[in-house]
Amino acid sequence: MSETTESTNQEHPAAEEGARRQAFQAEVQEVLNLMTHSLYSNKEIFLRELISNASDACDKLRFEALGDDSLLAEDPELRIEIEVDEEKRLLTIRDNGIGMSQDEVVENIGTIARSGTRRFLEKARGDAEFDEQLIGQFGVGFYSSFIVADDVTLLTRRAGAPEAEGVRWMSAGDGTFEVSAASLPRRGTEVILHLKEGEDEFLQTWTLRSLVQRYSDHIGFPIRLKETKPAEEEGGEPTVEWTTVNQASALWTRPKSEISDEDYTAFYQHLTHDNDEPLAWAHNAVEGAQNYTSLLYLPGKAPLDFMMQRDERHGLKLYVKRVFIMDAAEQLLPHYLRMMRGVLDSSDLPLNVSRELLQENDGVRKIRAAVVKRSLDLLAKVANQQPEKYTTFWSEFGTVLKEGIVEDMGNREKIAKLLRFTSTADTEAGDSVSLEDYVARMKDDQESIWYITADSLNAAKNSPHLELFRQEGIEVLLMHERVDEWMMGYFPEFDGKPLKSVAKGDLDLGDVAPEADDAEKPEILDRMKAVLGDAVQDVRASRRLTDSASCLVLGEHDMALHLKRMLEQAGQAVPDSSPVLEVNLDHPLLQRLSEAGEGDFEEWTRIVHEQAVLAEGGQLDDPAAFVARVNRLILGST
């Protein structure tokens, strides 16, 4: 395919004998139905997806050629070509990349080869306002051809295979496809679309040029469009030219002064298949002991399957000397920064670098440390200079960033400054209170940063453990995500001030609310402990409570009750511990208890304990007994 290569889309290679027709896998058929009947708002994305696939094929060939340079020998200049035949209503997108064997064609196109396609369907089925960006994110881009085409032909031959091992694939999107052998003179893949009536715009070269520049300008291979130029002289013949219509250079290799915000945004959208703009980016070239360029992006919105990706590969696209090496080099970023997107291009790593070598390479560890620093610096810059944007980021990715407190001790202080919480303070920050904000508002004699963890925001807000803190005007951070209790187990202090749970250990508010002189322990507490037995570690008078009758208090290092319940439900073993029951001796319920006879004393004691369990969001061992007990006492008091 030279600059003047003749098209093959007018006379397709004839199928060899033995063509076989097969049915699409059921999920693929559902994808096709979705493409043909649901996506009308942004039809042109099919071209973006087919060009992206062609670019991937060229990348893969360049990588495989590192070990076998003969794969490129017949045609060393990798490229993508676009051609139209207005008379026959044909649009062709071809590449001279890696190509496919017949088995690969059937696996990649006729069946679902990755779980992401099933996730795509699950999302699409339940989304009334289906977003076409999912097509790229979930890897079903080829099927978008059927948005505009009523018949699709694919011709492909794998690099290194003989001409006779080409493959011809055809489908009208009707539930079946036909695969046959074909003799193909060139490696690579050619997708030929027979456009539906009414899709004439995609037969116009000026439209195609515009779409390439909008969606695919930063593809690292030349995209050439076949154009017919009018004759220069009257009576002369028109000329046919192949014109490169994209920049065909890796954006990250260009000087920052030559790259506009629009360029950075367009490259991000190409890289991530995200139609939204990134929140921010950082582009850096490092020269010295190590030579590499990084381009990091901070997304504004999490992919729809982001929280399901905890155990999947993540990371930056890795290039070595501009040669694409791997799509998700997780060794370059820690797991808690898996939301970051971008590329890293190294001049020092070997071209045949493997994942195992990345894991063991000292140079990679230094690059990783630098990438982490730049990522956290980028987050800090957005948090300090564009707090509204950072609030958007936090709502999407805050839960993941909290994992860094546990996973990255070396950067704990930087990560801690990026955390945001809801608190009991009535501030304009709302749900975006930083630890620095909290420290700046601390009372003069306050020594600790106070927080509470719970399994919901309402449970945290309404916890009886907050009553004394509200009375004394002490701010408390309200933590209500699953990760919080785990995180706080590894987060003892910030800015030299200890972080303490309002629901654990002895309560010491320092000079803000001095403790009263110790008094003799009332007999009622021992009697209550005798009734409750091993259900509680002890029963004691509470300083925390001003309105409620009781609450459960854990040891300083005990696991929160809501986390303990969650782990037990998941079948995991948890440490055996019992909470302390604290009671408000001034509460009418406790006064009633002190006046009760022996039989009613046990009933009232159990109710006081069960109320505390329910206030923690816990489940009673015998809810029916609790209801019967309450009913008896209500009826007995009327």
mmCIF file of N, CA and C in Angstrom, residues 349-458:
data_model
loop_
_atom_site.group_PDB
_atom_site.id
_atom_site.type_symbol
_atom_site.label_atom_id
_atom_site.label_comp_id
_atom_site.label_asym_id
_atom_site.label_seq_id
_atom_site.Cartn_x
_atom_site.Cartn_y
_atom_site.Cartn_z
ATOM 1 N N LEU A 349 14.658 1.960 28.633
ATOM 2 C CA LEU A 349 14.252 0.572 28.792
ATOM 3 C C LEU A 349 14.504 -0.202 27.497
ATOM 4 N N PRO A 350 14.765 -1.501 27.590
ATOM 5 C CA PRO A 350 14.935 -2.303 26.369
ATOM 6 C C PRO A 350 13.613 -2.452 25.629
ATOM 7 N N LEU A 351 13.676 -2.552 24.326
ATOM 8 C CA LEU A 351 12.454 -2.641 23.526
ATOM 9 C C LEU A 351 11.675 -3.921 23.802
ATOM 10 N N ASN A 352 12.343 -4.954 24.249
ATOM 11 C CA ASN A 352 11.653 -6.211 24.522
ATOM 12 C C ASN A 352 11.298 -6.353 25.994
ATOM 13 N N VAL A 353 11.113 -5.226 26.685
ATOM 14 C CA VAL A 353 10.816 -5.253 28.109
ATOM 15 C C VAL A 353 9.511 -6.018 28.366
ATOM 16 N N SER A 354 9.532 -6.841 29.416
ATOM 17 C CA SER A 354 8.352 -7.625 29.789
ATOM 18 C C SER A 354 7.803 -7.113 31.109
ATOM 19 N N ARG A 355 6.626 -7.609 31.477
ATOM 20 C CA ARG A 355 6.049 -7.230 32.769
ATOM 21 C C ARG A 355 6.949 -7.690 33.913
ATOM 22 N N GLU A 356 7.555 -8.861 33.755
ATOM 23 C CA GLU A 356 8.426 -9.367 34.805
ATOM 24 C C GLU A 356 9.659 -8.469 34.970
ATOM 25 N N LEU A 357 10.208 -8.025 33.845
ATOM 26 C CA LEU A 357 11.376 -7.161 33.908
ATOM 27 C C LEU A 357 11.012 -5.809 34.519
ATOM 28 N N LEU A 358 9.830 -5.306 34.190
ATOM 29 C CA LEU A 358 9.383 -4.055 34.791
ATOM 30 C C LEU A 358 9.312 -4.174 36.307
ATOM 31 N N GLN A 359 8.889 -5.342 36.767
ATOM 32 C CA GLN A 359 8.738 -5.566 38.202
ATOM 33 C C GLN A 359 10.087 -5.545 38.913
ATOM 34 N N GLU A 360 11.129 -5.986 38.218
ATOM 35 C CA GLU A 360 12.438 -6.164 38.848
ATOM 36 C C GLU A 360 13.413 -5.019 38.570
ATOM 37 N N ASN A 361 13.072 -4.125 37.680
ATOM 38 C CA ASN A 361 14.016 -3.118 37.198
ATOM 39 C C ASN A 361 14.091 -1.923 38.149
ATOM 40 N N ASP A 362 15.305 -1.590 38.611
ATOM 41 C CA ASP A 362 15.488 -0.452 39.515
ATOM 42 C C ASP A 362 15.093 0.858 38.846
ATOM 43 N N GLY A 363 15.412 0.977 37.563
ATOM 44 C CA GLY A 363 15.046 2.193 36.841
ATOM 45 C C GLY A 363 13.549 2.408 36.812
ATOM 46 N N VAL A 364 12.796 1.318 36.645
ATOM 47 C CA VAL A 364 11.332 1.421 36.634
ATOM 48 C C VAL A 364 10.824 1.875 37.997
ATOM 49 N N ARG A 365 11.437 1.384 39.072
ATOM 50 C CA ARG A 365 11.011 1.797 40.412
ATOM 51 C C ARG A 365 11.215 3.296 40.608
ATOM 52 N N LYS A 366 12.295 3.832 40.056
ATOM 53 C CA LYS A 366 12.540 5.275 40.165
ATOM 54 C C LYS A 366 11.529 6.051 39.320
ATOM 55 N N ILE A 367 11.229 5.522 38.138
ATOM 56 C CA ILE A 367 10.223 6.175 37.297
ATOM 57 C C ILE A 367 8.870 6.154 38.002
ATOM 58 N N ARG A 368 8.542 5.022 38.595
ATOM 59 C CA ARG A 368 7.268 4.901 39.312
ATOM 60 C C ARG A 368 7.178 5.944 40.434
ATOM 61 N N ALA A 369 8.262 6.096 41.197
ATOM 62 C CA ALA A 369 8.251 7.075 42.284
ATOM 63 C C ALA A 369 8.024 8.484 41.741
ATOM 64 N N ALA A 370 8.634 8.782 40.596
ATOM 65 C CA ALA A 370 8.462 10.112 40.006
ATOM 66 C C ALA A 370 7.044 10.300 39.477
ATOM 67 N N VAL A 371 6.478 9.252 38.882
ATOM 68 C CA VAL A 371 5.111 9.342 38.361
ATOM 69 C C VAL A 371 4.115 9.522 39.505
ATOM 70 N N VAL A 372 4.330 8.817 40.606
ATOM 71 C CA VAL A 372 3.458 8.982 41.776
ATOM 72 C C VAL A 372 3.530 10.416 42.284
ATOM 73 N N LYS A 373 4.751 10.947 42.389
ATOM 74 C CA LYS A 373 4.913 12.325 42.867
ATOM 75 C C LYS A 373 4.190 13.299 41.949
ATOM 76 N N ARG A 374 4.350 13.115 40.642
ATOM 77 C CA ARG A 374 3.690 14.044 39.706
ATOM 78 C C ARG A 374 2.165 13.909 39.784
ATOM 79 N N SER A 375 1.675 12.698 39.982
ATOM 80 C CA SER A 375 0.231 12.491 40.102
ATOM 81 C C SER A 375 -0.320 13.190 41.338
ATOM 82 N N LEU A 376 0.381 13.011 42.466
ATOM 83 C CA LEU A 376 -0.082 13.641 43.710
ATOM 84 C C LEU A 376 0.070 15.157 43.644
ATOM 85 N N ASP A 377 1.130 15.628 42.997
ATOM 86 C CA ASP A 377 1.296 17.079 42.825
ATOM 87 C C ASP A 377 0.181 17.655 41.955
ATOM 88 N N LEU A 378 -0.209 16.898 40.930
ATOM 89 C CA LEU A 378 -1.302 17.349 40.068
ATOM 90 C C LEU A 378 -2.610 17.425 40.857
ATOM 91 N N LEU A 379 -2.868 16.419 41.678
ATOM 92 C CA LEU A 379 -4.064 16.434 42.517
ATOM 93 C C LEU A 379 -4.031 17.608 43.490
ATOM 94 N N ALA A 380 -2.884 17.851 44.091
ATOM 95 C CA ALA A 380 -2.769 18.959 45.037
ATOM 96 C C ALA A 380 -2.979 20.300 44.347
ATOM 97 N N LYS A 381 -2.463 20.419 43.130
ATOM 98 C CA LYS A 381 -2.640 21.667 42.381
ATOM 99 C C LYS A 381 -4.119 21.931 42.097
ATOM 100 N N VAL A 382 -4.832 20.905 41.681
ATOM 101 C CA VAL A 382 -6.254 21.072 41.419
ATOM 102 C C VAL A 382 -6.999 21.391 42.722
ATOM 103 N N ALA A 383 -6.651 20.672 43.805
ATOM 104 C CA ALA A 383 -7.328 20.890 45.085
ATOM 105 C C ALA A 383 -7.136 22.314 45.580
ATOM 106 N N ASN A 384 -5.942 22.874 45.398
ATOM 107 C CA ASN A 384 -5.643 24.209 45.913
ATOM 108 C C ASN A 384 -6.129 25.327 45.008
ATOM 109 N N GLN A 385 -6.052 25.101 43.688
ATOM 110 C CA GLN A 385 -6.349 26.184 42.752
ATOM 111 C C GLN A 385 -7.740 26.090 42.142
ATOM 112 N N GLN A 386 -8.300 24.895 42.096
ATOM 113 C CA GLN A 386 -9.630 24.705 41.493
ATOM 114 C C GLN A 386 -10.468 23.781 42.385
ATOM 115 N N PRO A 387 -10.829 24.248 43.576
ATOM 116 C CA PRO A 387 -11.521 23.381 44.532
ATOM 117 C C PRO A 387 -12.826 22.788 44.005
ATOM 118 N N GLU A 388 -13.530 23.503 43.135
ATOM 119 C CA GLU A 388 -14.777 22.950 42.583
ATOM 120 C C GLU A 388 -14.473 21.725 41.718
ATOM 121 N N LYS A 389 -13.419 21.805 40.932
ATOM 122 C CA LYS A 389 -13.031 20.650 40.123
ATOM 123 C C LYS A 389 -12.592 19.496 41.015
ATOM 124 N N TYR A 390 -11.892 19.839 42.090
ATOM 125 C CA TYR A 390 -11.428 18.766 42.972
ATOM 126 C C TYR A 390 -12.600 18.081 43.661
ATOM 127 N N THR A 391 -13.625 18.841 43.977
ATOM 128 C CA THR A 391 -14.822 18.235 44.558
ATOM 129 C C THR A 391 -15.430 17.229 43.589
ATOM 130 N N THR A 392 -15.412 17.559 42.298
ATOM 131 C CA THR A 392 -15.890 16.627 41.275
ATOM 132 C C THR A 392 -15.036 15.361 41.272
ATOM 133 N N PHE A 393 -13.714 15.549 41.300
ATOM 134 C CA PHE A 393 -12.817 14.399 41.343
ATOM 135 C C PHE A 393 -13.091 13.548 42.582
ATOM 136 N N TRP A 394 -13.226 14.195 43.730
ATOM 137 C CA TRP A 394 -13.383 13.449 44.978
ATOM 138 C C TRP A 394 -14.660 12.618 44.968
ATOM 139 N N SER A 395 -15.730 13.169 44.420
ATOM 140 C CA SER A 395 -16.986 12.427 44.391
ATOM 141 C C SER A 395 -16.877 11.175 43.533
ATOM 142 N N GLU A 396 -15.975 11.178 42.546
ATOM 143 C CA GLU A 396 -15.814 10.042 41.653
ATOM 144 C C GLU A 396 -14.759 9.050 42.149
ATOM 145 N N PHE A 397 -13.671 9.566 42.717
ATOM 146 C CA PHE A 397 -12.510 8.708 42.992
ATOM 147 C C PHE A 397 -12.010 8.759 44.430
ATOM 148 N N GLY A 398 -12.681 9.495 45.308
ATOM 149 C CA GLY A 398 -12.187 9.653 46.668
ATOM 150 C C GLY A 398 -12.023 8.340 47.409
ATOM 151 N N THR A 399 -12.971 7.432 47.214
ATOM 152 C CA THR A 399 -12.903 6.140 47.900
ATOM 153 C C THR A 399 -11.617 5.396 47.539
ATOM 154 N N VAL A 400 -11.209 5.478 46.284
ATOM 155 C CA VAL A 400 -10.000 4.793 45.822
ATOM 156 C C VAL A 400 -8.751 5.477 46.371
ATOM 157 N N LEU A 401 -8.734 6.804 46.377
ATOM 158 C CA LEU A 401 -7.561 7.520 46.862
ATOM 159 C C LEU A 401 -7.292 7.204 48.330
ATOM 160 N N LYS A 402 -8.341 6.947 49.107
ATOM 161 C CA LYS A 402 -8.154 6.623 50.527
ATOM 162 C C LYS A 402 -7.306 5.362 50.719
ATOM 163 N N GLU A 403 -7.320 4.474 49.738
ATOM 164 C CA GLU A 403 -6.511 3.257 49.855
ATOM 165 C C GLU A 403 -5.029 3.582 49.976
ATOM 166 N N GLY A 404 -4.627 4.749 49.472
ATOM 167 C CA GLY A 404 -3.226 5.134 49.515
ATOM 168 C C GLY A 404 -2.696 5.335 50.919
ATOM 169 N N ILE A 405 -3.560 5.699 51.868
ATOM 170 C CA ILE A 405 -3.122 5.862 53.255
ATOM 171 C C ILE A 405 -2.529 4.551 53.773
ATOM 172 N N VAL A 406 -3.105 3.428 53.341
ATOM 173 C CA VAL A 406 -2.627 2.115 53.775
ATOM 174 C C VAL A 406 -1.488 1.626 52.884
ATOM 175 N N GLU A 407 -1.610 1.852 51.576
ATOM 176 C CA GLU A 407 -0.692 1.239 50.619
ATOM 177 C C GLU A 407 0.617 1.996 50.430
ATOM 178 N N ASP A 408 0.653 3.278 50.738
ATOM 179 C CA ASP A 408 1.819 4.098 50.397
ATOM 180 C C ASP A 408 2.239 4.928 51.606
ATOM 181 N N MET A 409 2.960 4.309 52.534
ATOM 182 C CA MET A 409 3.378 5.001 53.752
ATOM 183 C C MET A 409 4.292 6.183 53.441
ATOM 184 N N GLY A 410 5.125 6.055 52.400
ATOM 185 C CA GLY A 410 6.057 7.118 52.065
ATOM 186 C C GLY A 410 5.386 8.405 51.641
ATOM 187 N N ASN A 411 4.176 8.304 51.076
ATOM 188 C CA ASN A 411 3.448 9.493 50.617
ATOM 189 C C ASN A 411 2.198 9.756 51.453
ATOM 190 N N ARG A 412 2.147 9.173 52.658
ATOM 191 C CA ARG A 412 0.932 9.278 53.479
ATOM 192 C C ARG A 412 0.568 10.736 53.771
ATOM 193 N N GLU A 413 1.560 11.563 54.079
ATOM 194 C CA GLU A 413 1.273 12.961 54.416
ATOM 195 C C GLU A 413 0.662 13.698 53.227
ATOM 196 N N LYS A 414 1.220 13.467 52.022
ATOM 197 C CA LYS A 414 0.660 14.115 50.827
ATOM 198 C C LYS A 414 -0.764 13.643 50.563
ATOM 199 N N ILE A 415 -0.974 12.337 50.698
ATOM 200 C CA ILE A 415 -2.307 11.786 50.443
ATOM 201 C C ILE A 415 -3.292 12.309 51.480
ATOM 202 N N ALA A 416 -2.855 12.400 52.741
ATOM 203 C CA ALA A 416 -3.744 12.866 53.813
ATOM 204 C C ALA A 416 -4.264 14.268 53.522
ATOM 205 N N LYS A 417 -3.434 15.117 52.940
ATOM 206 C CA LYS A 417 -3.875 16.481 52.635
ATOM 207 C C LYS A 417 -4.915 16.512 51.514
ATOM 208 N N LEU A 418 -4.996 15.422 50.751
ATOM 209 C CA LEU A 418 -5.948 15.353 49.643
ATOM 210 C C LEU A 418 -7.292 14.762 50.055
ATOM 211 N N LEU A 419 -7.368 14.195 51.264
ATOM 212 C CA LEU A 419 -8.606 13.566 51.713
ATOM 213 C C LEU A 419 -9.666 14.616 52.005
ATOM 214 N N ARG A 420 -10.923 14.247 51.799
ATOM 215 C CA ARG A 420 -12.053 15.124 52.078
ATOM 216 C C ARG A 420 -13.119 14.334 52.832
ATOM 217 N N PHE A 421 -13.802 15.019 53.773
ATOM 218 C CA PHE A 421 -14.788 14.349 54.607
ATOM 219 C C PHE A 421 -16.011 15.237 54.818
ATOM 220 N N THR A 422 -17.091 14.606 55.232
ATOM 221 C CA THR A 422 -18.212 15.319 55.811
ATOM 222 C C THR A 422 -17.900 15.499 57.288
ATOM 223 N N SER A 423 -18.406 16.580 57.889
ATOM 224 C CA SER A 423 -18.168 16.770 59.318
ATOM 225 C C SER A 423 -19.400 17.365 59.976
ATOM 226 N N THR A 424 -19.357 17.450 61.306
ATOM 227 C CA THR A 424 -20.481 18.018 62.052
ATOM 228 C C THR A 424 -20.487 19.534 61.993
ATOM 229 N N ALA A 425 -19.426 20.152 61.479
ATOM 230 C CA ALA A 425 -19.374 21.605 61.386
ATOM 231 C C ALA A 425 -20.276 22.079 60.258
ATOM 232 N N ASP A 426 -20.986 23.151 60.505
ATOM 233 C CA ASP A 426 -21.860 23.736 59.492
ATOM 234 C C ASP A 426 -21.040 24.736 58.691
ATOM 235 N N THR A 427 -20.398 24.247 57.617
ATOM 236 C CA THR A 427 -19.515 25.103 56.825
ATOM 237 C C THR A 427 -19.942 25.079 55.368
ATOM 238 N N GLU A 428 -19.430 26.045 54.621
ATOM 239 C CA GLU A 428 -19.731 26.094 53.188
ATOM 240 C C GLU A 428 -19.092 24.924 52.449
ATOM 241 N N ALA A 429 -18.067 24.346 53.059
ATOM 242 C CA ALA A 429 -17.372 23.224 52.398
ATOM 243 C C ALA A 429 -18.270 21.999 52.278
ATOM 244 N N GLY A 430 -19.283 21.898 53.160
ATOM 245 C CA GLY A 430 -20.218 20.783 53.071
ATOM 246 C C GLY A 430 -19.525 19.455 53.250
ATOM 247 N N ASP A 431 -19.543 18.618 52.197
ATOM 248 C CA ASP A 431 -18.944 17.291 52.262
ATOM 249 C C ASP A 431 -17.475 17.300 51.853
ATOM 250 N N SER A 432 -16.849 18.460 51.816
ATOM 251 C CA SER A 432 -15.480 18.550 51.317
ATOM 252 C C SER A 432 -14.571 19.231 52.342
ATOM 253 N N VAL A 433 -14.575 18.694 53.571
ATOM 254 C CA VAL A 433 -13.736 19.225 54.640
ATOM 255 C C VAL A 433 -12.390 18.511 54.608
ATOM 256 N N SER A 434 -11.311 19.274 54.515
ATOM 257 C CA SER A 434 -9.975 18.674 54.549
ATOM 258 C C SER A 434 -9.490 18.607 55.992
ATOM 259 N N LEU A 435 -8.466 17.789 56.222
ATOM 260 C CA LEU A 435 -7.890 17.712 57.555
ATOM 261 C C LEU A 435 -7.240 19.040 57.948
ATOM 262 N N GLU A 436 -6.704 19.752 56.978
ATOM 263 C CA GLU A 436 -6.145 21.073 57.258
ATOM 264 C C GLU A 436 -7.242 22.044 57.684
ATOM 265 N N ASP A 437 -8.414 21.961 57.028
ATOM 266 C CA ASP A 437 -9.556 22.777 57.458
ATOM 267 C C ASP A 437 -9.909 22.471 58.910
ATOM 268 N N TYR A 438 -9.969 21.192 59.231
ATOM 269 C CA TYR A 438 -10.353 20.772 60.575
ATOM 270 C C TYR A 438 -9.367 21.326 61.604
ATOM 271 N N VAL A 439 -8.070 21.135 61.359
ATOM 272 C CA VAL A 439 -7.048 21.582 62.311
ATOM 273 C C VAL A 439 -7.123 23.094 62.518
ATOM 274 N N ALA A 440 -7.379 23.839 61.434
ATOM 275 C CA ALA A 440 -7.463 25.298 61.547
ATOM 276 C C ALA A 440 -8.633 25.732 62.424
ATOM 277 N N ARG A 441 -9.677 24.892 62.538
ATOM 278 C CA ARG A 441 -10.858 25.253 63.339
ATOM 279 C C ARG A 441 -10.842 24.641 64.743
ATOM 280 N N MET A 442 -9.824 23.883 65.080
ATOM 281 C CA MET A 442 -9.797 23.240 66.386
ATOM 282 C C MET A 442 -9.812 24.262 67.523
ATOM 283 N N LYS A 443 -10.439 23.888 68.616
ATOM 284 C CA LYS A 443 -10.454 24.743 69.796
ATOM 285 C C LYS A 443 -9.040 24.874 70.359
ATOM 286 N N ASP A 444 -8.798 25.959 71.077
ATOM 287 C CA ASP A 444 -7.446 26.250 71.559
ATOM 288 C C ASP A 444 -6.860 25.108 72.381
ATOM 289 N N ASP A 445 -7.685 24.494 73.223
ATOM 290 C CA ASP A 445 -7.182 23.446 74.103
ATOM 291 C C ASP A 445 -7.442 22.038 73.569
ATOM 292 N N GLN A 446 -7.927 21.946 72.316
ATOM 293 C CA GLN A 446 -8.231 20.630 71.748
ATOM 294 C C GLN A 446 -6.945 19.967 71.287
ATOM 295 N N GLU A 447 -6.748 18.728 71.675
ATOM 296 C CA GLU A 447 -5.499 18.033 71.368
ATOM 297 C C GLU A 447 -5.627 17.010 70.249
ATOM 298 N N SER A 448 -6.845 16.525 69.955
ATOM 299 C CA SER A 448 -7.029 15.415 69.010
ATOM 300 C C SER A 448 -7.974 15.795 67.881
ATOM 301 N N ILE A 449 -7.818 15.087 66.774
ATOM 302 C CA ILE A 449 -8.778 15.155 65.657
ATOM 303 C C ILE A 449 -9.768 14.021 65.876
ATOM 304 N N TRP A 450 -11.031 14.363 66.007
ATOM 305 C CA TRP A 450 -12.055 13.373 66.345
ATOM 306 C C TRP A 450 -12.837 12.948 65.106
ATOM 307 N N TYR A 451 -13.143 11.664 65.038
ATOM 308 C CA TYR A 451 -13.920 11.137 63.912
ATOM 309 C C TYR A 451 -14.821 10.007 64.399
ATOM 310 N N ILE A 452 -15.774 9.656 63.555
ATOM 311 C CA ILE A 452 -16.614 8.486 63.807
ATOM 312 C C ILE A 452 -16.769 7.735 62.492
ATOM 313 N N THR A 453 -16.773 6.406 62.546
ATOM 314 C CA THR A 453 -17.046 5.590 61.368
ATOM 315 C C THR A 453 -18.389 4.900 61.544
ATOM 316 N N ALA A 454 -19.098 4.753 60.440
ATOM 317 C CA ALA A 454 -20.410 4.099 60.467
ATOM 318 C C ALA A 454 -20.682 3.545 59.085
ATOM 319 N N ASP A 455 -21.760 2.741 58.961
ATOM 320 C CA ASP A 455 -22.040 2.146 57.651
ATOM 321 C C ASP A 455 -22.953 3.002 56.788
ATOM 322 N N SER A 456 -23.319 4.200 57.254
ATOM 323 C CA SER A 456 -24.052 5.148 56.420
ATOM 324 C C SER A 456 -23.864 6.542 56.999
ATOM 325 N N LEU A 457 -24.087 7.555 56.173
ATOM 326 C CA LEU A 457 -23.914 8.925 56.645
ATOM 327 C C LEU A 457 -24.934 9.256 57.725
ATOM 328 N N ASN A 458 -26.171 8.811 57.570
ATOM 329 C CA ASN A 458 -27.186 9.086 58.586
ATOM 330 C C ASN A 458 -26.834 8.430 59.915
#
